Amino acid sequence: MPPRSARPGHPLSAHIASVLAIDPDAGAIDFGGSWTSWGQLGTLARSVADLVGRLNPEPTPRAGILLRNTPEHVAAFLGVLLAGGTVVVINPSRGDERTRDDIAALALPVVIGTGPDLNKLVAGSASTSVVRLDAIPAEPEVIAEATEKPSAKPTSEDAPSPVAVHMLTSGTTGPPKRVELGYDMLAHSVLGEPGKRIDTPTKLSSGAAIVNAPLVHIGGIYRILQCIVAARPFALLGRFDLDEWARAVRTHRPKAVSLVPTAVRMVLHSDLTRDDLASVKVVTSGTAPLSVEDSEAFTDKFGIPVLTSYAATEFGGGVAGWSLADHKRYWADKRGSVGRASGGAQLRVVDENGTVLRPGESGLLEVKPGQLGPDVDWIRTTDLGKLDADGFLWILGRADQAIIRGGFKVIPDVVRDAIESHPAVAGASVVGRPDERLGETPAAVVELRPGATATSEEILAHLGGRLARYEVPTELVIVDTIPRTPSGKADLRAVRDQLAGAAR
């Protein structure tokens, strides 16, 4: 029996189903050197779709997935979409207690995961069915079926687009929250605008992509969907590992790769050479700020331009970015920008009262994301930015993270950039620390490059000619590892804990 759909024939679900059937015997996912075929991926996805539909009779059946970067989790994700359901993203790496509390609060009709995660994190419930994933080609198994199921409710054809994914935000400053990504929004992002959408491929794409972003982050979800809708095989990394990533690049010779800024710095400061990255013509980078110095150093070392972008989970994807043509023409004059509006987005910068500012003036960024449709209102962000007369956007920092030191405003990203310009520094994170006299002062944790040495005093001296006196951190602690979220951003709550521990 074919899987049902909350919107029969929805372009995204129909497109996925068609791609999975193109060439079942061909390789779809290279995971650690072992291939999962399109047929194996499709078989498990359809099995998950059928189970989700049977276990949850809601028109848009919700299913929580304890997502990890493995082929079976990719299949489970696709299966819920084939069922016309909603994937509720659960991050099993947030800590057992927090994850258990999250699952209990969600009260989901269906929870899907591997045996070890389910054993640790999912308690029995009369209203929750539990589905275990084993390694492909094993079929999913219902290990606990709910005795109290939600009732089916009719839905009309003119009802709003159902939610495809309840996506977790990165949670850098507080607990992650979930953002609704609708089927129409995802289809706009990966298939194109209605009426201009890409045709369903009739054969597989040549060459494989590399997916190293975590599936619990929107970057990983989009990379997976982009590969699937293009019928493109891909190498999937369990996490970003420099040696495994380099193996995948040498094996599959992709023309483009995507790296978060932390990974850009790891590759930049590695022993890899231009020959190792010979196939790569462009690197895209997002999720967090990348300094101009790192971007240009990467290009100088490998001969590859780095195209930065600006996106947010709340926007359903990217709203600004560099194109290769813009980079060739404008980089020298626009260095440090995150590019121009993309994907039909509109951008503007306003003051605190909402007055639109002139080109070059700094203020709060507001966005109309193209993927949310033509009637969406302006969305005010917490990002400080400026636009020039050519439409290029600079992100200057987070307004809600600004540190006010005795009346002077300190932007943590500016301080972080200056610290990371030290040749021994692999990464840094800057937060505000309470001060009885000044209100707050900047404090930093610093991670050194492997084999490098530097003292806190040497790094602070390095900042003397790069920052104003009030911007220089009053505390600078060298740590083994900066705690990070799955998307590669520094976890600011954990950073504050590190600093508090160092002060004891």
Short mmCIF file of C-alpha atoms in Angstrom, two decimals:
data_model
loop_
_atom_site.label_atom_id
_atom_site.label_comp_id
_atom_site.label_asym_id
_atom_site.label_seq_id
_atom_site.Cartn_x
_atom_site.Cartn_y
_atom_site.Cartn_z
CA MET A 1 0.00 0.00 0.00
CA PRO A 2 1.57 3.36 -0.97
CA PRO A 3 2.18 5.80 1.88
CA ARG A 4 -0.56 8.38 2.31
CA SER A 5 0.10 12.10 2.20
CA ALA A 6 -1.40 14.94 4.19
CA ARG A 7 -1.53 16.80 0.89
CA PRO A 8 -1.95 14.18 -1.85
CA GLY A 9 0.68 14.78 -4.49
CA HIS A 10 2.53 17.48 -2.54
CA PRO A 11 5.50 18.37 -4.77
CA LEU A 12 8.10 17.64 -2.10
CA SER A 13 6.81 14.19 -1.06
CA ALA A 14 6.10 13.19 -4.67
CA HIS A 15 9.54 14.34 -5.78
CA ILE A 16 11.28 12.35 -3.03
CA ALA A 17 9.31 9.19 -3.89
CA SER A 18 10.20 9.51 -7.58
CA VAL A 19 13.93 10.01 -6.92
CA LEU A 20 14.14 6.99 -4.62
CA ALA A 21 12.83 4.81 -7.47
CA ILE A 22 15.15 6.01 -10.28
CA ASP A 23 17.94 3.42 -9.91
CA PRO A 24 17.48 1.19 -6.84
CA ASP A 25 20.79 -0.65 -7.30
CA ALA A 26 22.98 2.45 -7.45
CA GLY A 27 24.79 3.84 -4.41
CA ALA A 28 23.01 6.62 -2.53
CA ILE A 29 25.00 7.20 0.68
CA ASP A 30 28.69 6.58 1.35
CA PHE A 31 28.97 6.20 5.12
CA GLY A 32 32.50 5.49 6.27
CA GLY A 33 33.36 3.80 2.98
CA SER A 34 30.26 1.54 2.86
CA TRP A 35 27.48 2.31 0.43
CA THR A 36 23.73 2.25 1.04
CA SER A 37 21.81 1.89 -2.23
CA TRP A 38 18.87 4.01 -3.32
CA GLY A 39 16.76 0.86 -3.15
CA GLN A 40 17.76 0.17 0.46
CA LEU A 41 17.16 3.79 1.38
CA GLY A 42 13.75 3.76 -0.32
CA THR A 43 12.68 0.45 1.21
CA LEU A 44 13.35 1.65 4.74
CA ALA A 45 11.79 5.06 4.06
CA ARG A 46 8.58 3.47 2.76
CA SER A 47 8.46 1.09 5.72
CA VAL A 48 8.77 4.03 8.12
CA ALA A 49 6.08 5.91 6.17
CA ASP A 50 3.66 2.98 6.47
CA LEU A 51 4.36 2.53 10.19
CA VAL A 52 3.93 6.23 10.97
CA GLY A 53 0.64 6.30 9.09
CA ARG A 54 -0.63 3.21 10.92
CA LEU A 55 0.53 4.24 14.39
CA ASN A 56 -0.72 7.82 14.16
CA PRO A 57 -4.00 8.39 12.28
CA GLU A 58 -3.73 12.19 12.42
CA PRO A 59 -3.97 13.92 9.00
CA THR A 60 -0.38 15.11 9.46
CA PRO A 61 1.10 12.39 11.66
CA ARG A 62 3.78 13.64 14.04
CA ALA A 63 6.86 11.53 14.69
CA GLY A 64 9.82 12.46 16.84
CA ILE A 65 13.19 11.21 15.56
CA LEU A 66 16.29 10.97 17.74
CA LEU A 67 18.39 12.11 14.80
CA ARG A 68 21.96 11.10 14.21
CA ASN A 69 24.04 11.24 11.03
CA THR A 70 23.52 7.69 9.75
CA PRO A 71 21.84 6.30 6.62
CA GLU A 72 18.97 4.76 8.62
CA HIS A 73 18.18 8.13 10.19
CA VAL A 74 18.15 9.73 6.74
CA ALA A 75 15.68 7.03 5.64
CA ALA A 76 13.49 7.62 8.70
CA PHE A 77 13.44 11.36 8.02
CA LEU A 78 12.45 10.81 4.39
CA GLY A 79 9.86 8.22 5.46
CA VAL A 80 7.97 10.68 7.64
CA LEU A 81 7.90 13.13 4.72
CA LEU A 82 6.64 10.37 2.40
CA ALA A 83 3.81 9.83 4.90
CA GLY A 84 2.93 13.52 4.70
CA GLY A 85 3.88 13.77 8.37
CA THR A 86 5.80 16.12 10.63
CA VAL A 87 9.34 15.29 11.72
CA VAL A 88 9.89 16.53 15.28
CA VAL A 89 13.65 16.89 15.62
CA ILE A 90 15.08 15.50 18.86
CA ASN A 91 18.78 15.92 19.61
CA PRO A 92 20.04 12.87 21.56
CA SER A 93 23.36 14.60 22.26
CA ARG A 94 22.05 17.39 24.50
CA GLY A 95 22.51 15.32 27.66
CA ASP A 96 20.36 12.40 28.77
CA GLU A 97 18.33 14.24 31.41
CA ARG A 98 17.50 17.21 29.19
CA THR A 99 16.60 14.93 26.28
CA ARG A 100 14.33 12.78 28.43
CA ASP A 101 12.58 15.92 29.71
CA ASP A 102 12.22 17.19 26.15
CA ILE A 103 10.63 13.95 24.94
CA ALA A 104 8.26 13.84 27.92
CA ALA A 105 7.14 17.43 27.32
CA LEU A 106 6.52 16.78 23.60
CA ALA A 107 4.10 13.90 24.33
CA LEU A 108 4.58 12.53 20.82
CA PRO A 109 2.38 9.80 19.31
CA VAL A 110 5.46 8.16 17.71
CA VAL A 111 9.17 8.24 18.64
CA ILE A 112 11.80 6.74 16.33
CA GLY A 113 15.42 5.99 17.19
CA THR A 114 18.13 3.38 17.48
CA GLY A 115 18.09 0.83 20.28
CA PRO A 116 20.78 2.46 22.47
CA ASP A 117 19.09 5.88 22.32
CA LEU A 118 15.62 4.47 22.97
CA ASN A 119 16.84 2.40 25.93
CA LYS A 120 18.42 5.44 27.57
CA LEU A 121 16.00 8.19 26.70
CA VAL A 122 12.46 6.99 26.00
CA ALA A 123 10.20 5.89 28.85
CA GLY A 124 7.14 3.75 28.21
CA SER A 125 3.82 5.51 27.70
CA ALA A 126 0.30 4.46 26.84
CA SER A 127 0.08 7.31 24.32
CA THR A 128 3.46 6.88 22.58
CA SER A 129 4.44 4.20 20.07
CA VAL A 130 8.17 3.48 19.90
CA VAL A 131 9.90 2.41 16.67
CA ARG A 132 13.44 1.01 16.68
CA LEU A 133 15.79 1.52 13.77
CA ASP A 134 18.50 -1.01 13.10
CA ALA A 135 21.24 -0.68 10.53
CA ILE A 136 20.09 -0.89 6.92
CA PRO A 137 18.87 -3.27 5.45
CA ALA A 138 16.98 -4.30 8.62
CA GLU A 139 13.32 -3.25 8.81
CA PRO A 140 12.09 -0.88 11.53
CA GLU A 141 10.46 -2.61 14.48
CA VAL A 142 7.62 -1.40 16.69
CA ILE A 143 8.86 -2.24 20.19
CA ALA A 144 5.98 -0.52 22.01
CA GLU A 145 2.59 0.36 20.53
CA ALA A 146 0.41 3.02 22.13
CA THR A 147 -2.93 1.91 23.52
CA GLU A 148 -4.24 5.47 23.35
CA LYS A 149 -3.90 6.87 19.83
CA PRO A 150 -4.88 10.34 18.58
CA SER A 151 -8.07 10.39 16.56
CA ALA A 152 -8.08 11.03 12.83
CA LYS A 153 -9.42 14.43 11.86
CA PRO A 154 -10.56 15.42 8.38
CA THR A 155 -8.59 18.07 6.56
CA SER A 156 -9.63 20.28 3.67
CA GLU A 157 -7.68 20.95 0.51
CA ASP A 158 -7.54 24.70 1.25
CA ALA A 159 -6.11 24.22 4.76
CA PRO A 160 -2.70 25.84 5.41
CA SER A 161 0.41 23.97 4.34
CA PRO A 162 1.15 21.27 6.94
CA VAL A 163 4.33 21.39 8.99
CA ALA A 164 7.07 19.19 7.55
CA VAL A 165 9.67 19.68 10.28
CA HIS A 166 9.63 21.02 13.83
CA MET A 167 13.27 22.14 13.65
CA LEU A 168 15.45 22.91 16.64
CA THR A 169 17.28 26.23 16.68
CA SER A 170 20.96 26.22 17.64
CA GLY A 171 20.39 27.23 21.26
CA THR A 172 23.60 29.24 21.64
CA THR A 173 22.21 31.72 24.18
CA GLY A 174 19.41 29.71 25.81
CA PRO A 175 17.46 26.46 25.50
CA PRO A 176 16.83 25.51 21.85
CA LYS A 177 13.30 26.17 20.64
CA ARG A 178 11.42 24.58 17.78
CA VAL A 179 10.50 26.41 14.61
CA GLU A 180 7.84 25.18 12.19
CA LEU A 181 9.05 24.54 8.64
CA GLY A 182 6.07 23.95 6.35
CA TYR A 183 5.97 21.69 3.30
CA ASP A 184 5.49 24.71 1.06
CA MET A 185 8.48 26.47 2.67
CA LEU A 186 10.77 23.47 2.21
CA ALA A 187 9.56 22.91 -1.34
CA HIS A 188 10.27 26.58 -2.16
CA SER A 189 13.78 26.28 -0.70
CA VAL A 190 14.88 23.03 -2.35
CA LEU A 191 12.65 22.76 -5.44
CA GLY A 192 12.18 26.42 -6.33
CA GLU A 193 9.19 28.74 -6.57
CA PRO A 194 5.81 27.30 -7.63
CA GLY A 195 5.63 27.40 -11.39
CA LYS A 196 9.43 27.50 -11.63
CA ARG A 197 10.25 24.30 -9.75
CA ILE A 198 12.87 21.91 -11.02
CA ASP A 199 11.61 18.85 -12.85
CA THR A 200 11.92 15.45 -11.23
CA PRO A 201 15.17 13.89 -12.48
CA THR A 202 14.94 10.79 -14.65
CA LYS A 203 18.52 9.71 -13.93
CA LEU A 204 20.94 10.08 -11.06
CA SER A 205 23.35 13.01 -10.90
CA SER A 206 26.98 12.30 -11.57
CA GLY A 207 29.42 12.90 -8.75
CA ALA A 208 28.75 12.79 -5.02
CA ALA A 209 28.31 15.62 -2.55
CA ILE A 210 29.56 15.66 1.05
CA VAL A 211 27.22 16.19 3.99
CA ASN A 212 29.02 16.90 7.25
CA ALA A 213 26.43 19.13 8.94
CA PRO A 214 24.39 17.46 11.72
CA LEU A 215 20.83 16.40 10.92
CA VAL A 216 19.64 18.03 14.15
CA HIS A 217 20.58 21.38 12.58
CA ILE A 218 18.80 23.03 9.67
CA GLY A 219 22.01 22.99 7.65
CA GLY A 220 22.10 19.20 7.71
CA ILE A 221 18.41 18.89 6.83
CA TYR A 222 18.78 21.19 3.83
CA ARG A 223 21.92 19.53 2.56
CA ILE A 224 20.20 16.12 2.67
CA LEU A 225 17.10 17.41 0.90
CA GLN A 226 19.16 19.25 -1.72
CA CYS A 227 20.97 16.01 -2.54
CA ILE A 228 17.77 13.95 -2.62
CA VAL A 229 15.79 16.31 -4.88
CA ALA A 230 18.77 16.48 -7.27
CA ALA A 231 19.10 12.66 -7.22
CA ARG A 232 22.69 13.15 -6.12
CA PRO A 233 24.54 10.52 -4.05
CA PHE A 234 26.45 11.84 -1.06
CA ALA A 235 29.06 10.96 1.51
CA LEU A 236 27.59 11.31 5.00
CA LEU A 237 29.87 12.06 7.95
CA GLY A 238 28.78 11.11 11.46
CA ARG A 239 30.37 14.38 12.57
CA PHE A 240 33.00 16.67 11.11
CA ASP A 241 36.27 14.77 11.29
CA LEU A 242 39.16 16.26 9.33
CA ASP A 243 40.63 12.93 8.19
CA GLU A 244 37.26 11.47 7.16
CA TRP A 245 36.28 14.71 5.39
CA ALA A 246 39.58 14.76 3.50
CA ARG A 247 39.06 11.10 2.49
CA ALA A 248 35.62 11.94 1.16
CA VAL A 249 36.97 14.91 -0.81
CA ARG A 250 39.76 12.86 -2.36
CA THR A 251 37.41 9.97 -3.14
CA HIS A 252 34.44 11.86 -4.57
CA ARG A 253 36.17 15.01 -5.88
CA PRO A 254 33.26 17.42 -5.33
CA LYS A 255 33.33 20.82 -6.99
CA ALA A 256 31.70 22.53 -4.02
CA VAL A 257 31.81 21.83 -0.27
CA SER A 258 30.07 23.41 2.70
CA LEU A 259 31.98 24.13 5.93
CA VAL A 260 30.97 25.97 9.08
CA PRO A 261 33.57 28.56 10.21
CA THR A 262 35.04 26.20 12.83
CA ALA A 263 35.64 23.59 10.11
CA VAL A 264 37.07 26.24 7.76
CA ARG A 265 39.67 27.03 10.41
CA MET A 266 40.42 23.34 10.99
CA VAL A 267 41.06 22.79 7.28
CA LEU A 268 43.02 26.05 7.02
CA HIS A 269 45.41 25.10 9.83
CA SER A 270 45.77 21.47 8.77
CA ASP A 271 48.49 19.82 6.69
CA LEU A 272 46.13 19.49 3.71
CA THR A 273 47.45 20.91 0.45
CA ARG A 274 46.03 22.27 -2.78
CA ASP A 275 46.41 18.80 -4.27
CA ASP A 276 44.13 17.34 -1.58
CA LEU A 277 41.41 19.85 -2.47
CA ALA A 278 42.16 19.96 -6.20
CA SER A 279 38.57 19.26 -7.29
CA VAL A 280 36.99 21.93 -5.07
CA LYS A 281 36.17 25.18 -6.85
CA VAL A 282 34.20 26.89 -4.10
CA VAL A 283 33.54 26.62 -0.35
CA THR A 284 30.27 27.86 1.11
CA SER A 285 30.11 28.82 4.77
CA GLY A 286 27.35 29.88 7.12
CA THR A 287 25.71 29.36 10.55
CA ALA A 288 28.23 31.64 12.30
CA PRO A 289 30.51 34.58 11.45
CA LEU A 290 33.70 33.88 9.50
CA SER A 291 36.42 36.50 9.74
CA VAL A 292 37.78 38.19 6.63
CA GLU A 293 41.29 37.10 7.64
CA ASP A 294 40.32 33.43 7.76
CA SER A 295 38.41 33.63 4.50
CA GLU A 296 41.29 35.26 2.65
CA ALA A 297 43.90 33.00 4.26
CA PHE A 298 41.92 29.97 3.07
CA THR A 299 41.81 31.35 -0.47
CA ASP A 300 45.53 32.16 -0.38
CA LYS A 301 46.43 28.64 0.81
CA PHE A 302 44.11 26.57 -1.37
CA GLY A 303 43.17 28.90 -4.22
CA ILE A 304 39.47 28.43 -3.39
CA PRO A 305 37.05 31.32 -2.75
CA VAL A 306 34.90 31.10 0.39
CA LEU A 307 31.32 32.27 -0.17
CA THR A 308 29.68 33.26 3.10
CA SER A 309 25.94 33.45 3.61
CA TYR A 310 23.34 34.56 6.15
CA ALA A 311 20.47 32.35 7.24
CA ALA A 312 18.36 31.43 10.25
CA THR A 313 16.15 28.53 11.20
CA GLU A 314 13.28 30.99 11.64
CA PHE A 315 13.62 32.09 8.01
CA GLY A 316 13.46 28.53 6.73
CA GLY A 317 16.89 28.86 5.17
CA GLY A 318 19.16 31.45 3.58
CA VAL A 319 18.23 35.05 2.81
CA ALA A 320 21.62 36.47 1.73
CA GLY A 321 24.84 35.14 0.29
CA TRP A 322 27.72 35.59 -2.10
CA SER A 323 27.54 34.26 -5.63
CA LEU A 324 30.76 33.30 -7.37
CA ALA A 325 30.21 36.08 -9.91
CA ASP A 326 29.77 38.68 -7.15
CA HIS A 327 32.85 37.39 -5.36
CA LYS A 328 35.01 37.80 -8.45
CA ARG A 329 33.70 41.30 -9.11
CA TYR A 330 33.16 42.81 -5.67
CA TRP A 331 35.17 41.01 -2.98
CA ALA A 332 38.04 43.51 -2.91
CA ASP A 333 35.60 46.35 -2.18
CA LYS A 334 32.98 44.44 -0.15
CA ARG A 335 35.20 42.13 1.92
CA GLY A 336 33.51 41.08 5.14
CA SER A 337 30.00 41.25 3.70
CA VAL A 338 27.77 38.16 3.78
CA GLY A 339 26.57 38.93 0.25
CA ARG A 340 23.30 40.17 -1.20
CA ALA A 341 19.67 39.15 -0.77
CA SER A 342 18.97 35.71 -2.24
CA GLY A 343 16.06 33.38 -2.80
CA GLY A 344 13.59 36.22 -3.30
CA ALA A 345 14.34 37.74 0.12
CA GLN A 346 14.12 41.44 0.93
CA LEU A 347 16.42 43.12 3.45
CA ARG A 348 16.39 46.44 5.27
CA VAL A 349 18.06 48.05 8.29
CA VAL A 350 16.04 50.05 10.82
CA ASP A 351 16.60 51.94 14.05
CA GLU A 352 14.95 50.93 17.33
CA ASN A 353 11.80 52.85 16.33
CA GLY A 354 11.49 51.03 13.01
CA THR A 355 12.66 53.92 10.82
CA VAL A 356 14.44 52.62 7.72
CA LEU A 357 18.06 53.75 7.69
CA ARG A 358 20.12 54.96 4.74
CA PRO A 359 22.82 52.84 3.06
CA GLY A 360 25.87 52.51 5.27
CA GLU A 361 24.04 53.25 8.52
CA SER A 362 24.06 50.57 11.22
CA GLY A 363 20.94 49.27 12.89
CA LEU A 364 18.70 46.25 13.35
CA LEU A 365 18.28 43.94 10.37
CA GLU A 366 14.75 43.16 9.16
CA VAL A 367 14.00 40.44 6.61
CA LYS A 368 11.20 39.24 4.34
CA PRO A 369 12.32 35.67 3.48
CA GLY A 370 11.32 34.60 -0.02
CA GLN A 371 10.47 31.08 1.11
CA LEU A 372 7.72 32.37 3.42
CA GLY A 373 5.70 33.75 0.50
CA PRO A 374 4.87 37.23 -0.84
CA ASP A 375 2.52 38.27 1.96
CA VAL A 376 4.85 37.79 4.94
CA ASP A 377 5.49 40.78 7.20
CA TRP A 378 8.93 42.14 7.91
CA ILE A 379 10.70 39.98 10.52
CA ARG A 380 12.92 41.91 12.92
CA THR A 381 16.08 40.05 13.89
CA THR A 382 18.37 40.60 16.84
CA ASP A 383 21.30 41.09 14.45
CA LEU A 384 23.01 44.42 13.96
CA GLY A 385 23.79 45.08 10.32
CA LYS A 386 24.27 47.57 7.54
CA LEU A 387 23.46 47.57 3.82
CA ASP A 388 25.36 49.49 1.17
CA ALA A 389 23.96 51.09 -1.96
CA ASP A 390 24.64 47.90 -3.97
CA GLY A 391 22.60 45.76 -1.57
CA PHE A 392 25.51 44.03 0.17
CA LEU A 393 24.87 43.12 3.80
CA TRP A 394 27.31 43.24 6.71
CA ILE A 395 26.40 41.51 9.98
CA LEU A 396 27.99 43.48 12.81
CA GLY A 397 26.97 41.30 15.75
CA ARG A 398 23.98 40.40 17.89
CA ALA A 399 22.16 43.31 19.51
CA ASP A 400 21.05 41.04 22.36
CA GLN A 401 24.65 40.00 23.06
CA ALA A 402 26.18 43.48 23.10
CA ILE A 403 28.23 44.14 26.24
CA ILE A 404 27.82 47.61 27.76
CA ARG A 405 31.06 48.38 29.59
CA GLY A 406 30.77 51.61 31.52
CA GLY A 407 28.58 53.11 28.79
CA PHE A 408 30.70 51.80 25.89
CA LYS A 409 29.17 49.15 23.60
CA VAL A 410 31.34 46.08 22.96
CA ILE A 411 30.32 43.66 20.19
CA PRO A 412 31.57 40.16 21.07
CA ASP A 413 32.10 39.15 17.43
CA VAL A 414 34.51 42.08 16.92
CA VAL A 415 36.57 40.96 19.92
CA ARG A 416 36.44 37.32 18.82
CA ASP A 417 37.71 38.22 15.35
CA ALA A 418 40.67 40.08 16.87
CA ILE A 419 41.57 37.16 19.16
CA GLU A 420 41.33 34.64 16.30
CA SER A 421 43.77 36.71 14.24
CA HIS A 422 46.53 35.50 16.60
CA PRO A 423 48.46 32.75 14.76
CA ALA A 424 48.28 30.32 17.70
CA VAL A 425 44.51 30.58 18.19
CA ALA A 426 42.16 27.96 16.76
CA GLY A 427 38.98 29.59 18.08
CA ALA A 428 37.57 31.95 20.68
CA SER A 429 34.30 32.90 22.30
CA VAL A 430 33.48 36.17 24.06
CA VAL A 431 30.72 36.85 26.61
CA GLY A 432 29.87 39.55 29.13
CA ARG A 433 30.78 39.10 32.80
CA PRO A 434 29.10 41.11 35.59
CA ASP A 435 31.16 43.95 37.06
CA GLU A 436 30.08 46.01 40.07
CA ARG A 437 31.63 49.25 38.79
CA LEU A 438 31.23 48.99 35.00
CA GLY A 439 28.11 46.83 34.70
CA GLU A 440 29.72 44.27 32.38
CA THR A 441 33.12 43.57 30.91
CA PRO A 442 34.11 41.26 28.05
CA ALA A 443 35.63 37.89 28.93
CA ALA A 444 36.98 35.27 26.55
CA VAL A 445 37.82 31.58 26.36
CA VAL A 446 40.43 30.61 23.79
CA GLU A 447 41.29 27.29 22.15
CA LEU A 448 44.79 26.97 20.71
CA ARG A 449 45.78 25.24 17.50
CA PRO A 450 47.25 21.73 17.91
CA GLY A 451 50.94 22.04 18.77
CA ALA A 452 50.78 25.83 19.22
CA THR A 453 51.70 27.65 22.41
CA ALA A 454 50.66 31.07 23.69
CA THR A 455 49.89 32.61 27.06
CA SER A 456 46.90 34.72 27.96
CA GLU A 457 49.24 37.70 28.36
CA GLU A 458 50.68 37.22 24.86
CA ILE A 459 47.21 37.08 23.30
CA LEU A 460 46.07 40.18 25.22
CA ALA A 461 49.18 42.02 24.04
CA HIS A 462 48.28 41.02 20.47
CA LEU A 463 44.94 42.80 20.90
CA GLY A 464 46.52 46.12 21.89
CA GLY A 465 46.71 47.53 18.37
CA ARG A 466 43.52 45.86 17.15
CA LEU A 467 40.89 46.86 19.70
CA ALA A 468 39.91 49.90 21.70
CA ARG A 469 40.95 49.70 25.34
CA TYR A 470 37.37 49.15 26.49
CA GLU A 471 37.02 46.19 24.07
CA VAL A 472 40.01 44.25 25.44
CA PRO A 473 38.80 41.34 27.64
CA THR A 474 39.31 41.65 31.38
CA GLU A 475 39.52 37.83 31.51
CA LEU A 476 41.07 35.56 28.90
CA VAL A 477 41.21 31.86 29.73
CA ILE A 478 42.89 29.24 27.55
CA VAL A 479 40.84 26.02 27.47
CA ASP A 480 41.29 22.61 25.91
CA THR A 481 38.01 22.79 23.98
CA ILE A 482 35.36 25.45 23.50
CA PRO A 483 31.91 23.89 24.04
CA ARG A 484 29.89 24.07 20.84
CA THR A 485 26.39 23.37 19.59
CA PRO A 486 25.85 20.79 16.80
CA SER A 487 25.98 23.61 14.24
CA GLY A 488 29.51 24.58 15.34
CA LYS A 489 28.57 27.75 17.22
CA ALA A 490 29.99 28.36 20.67
CA ASP A 491 27.53 27.37 23.41
CA LEU A 492 27.53 30.65 25.34
CA ARG A 493 25.90 29.23 28.46
CA ALA A 494 28.61 26.56 28.69
CA VAL A 495 31.28 29.19 27.98
CA ARG A 496 30.06 31.21 30.97
CA ASP A 497 30.27 28.05 33.08
CA GLN A 498 33.88 27.56 31.90
CA LEU A 499 34.78 31.08 32.92
CA ALA A 500 33.06 30.71 36.27
CA GLY A 501 34.95 27.48 36.89
CA ALA A 502 38.28 29.11 35.99
CA ALA A 503 37.60 31.96 38.43
CA ARG A 504 37.14 29.62 41.41
#
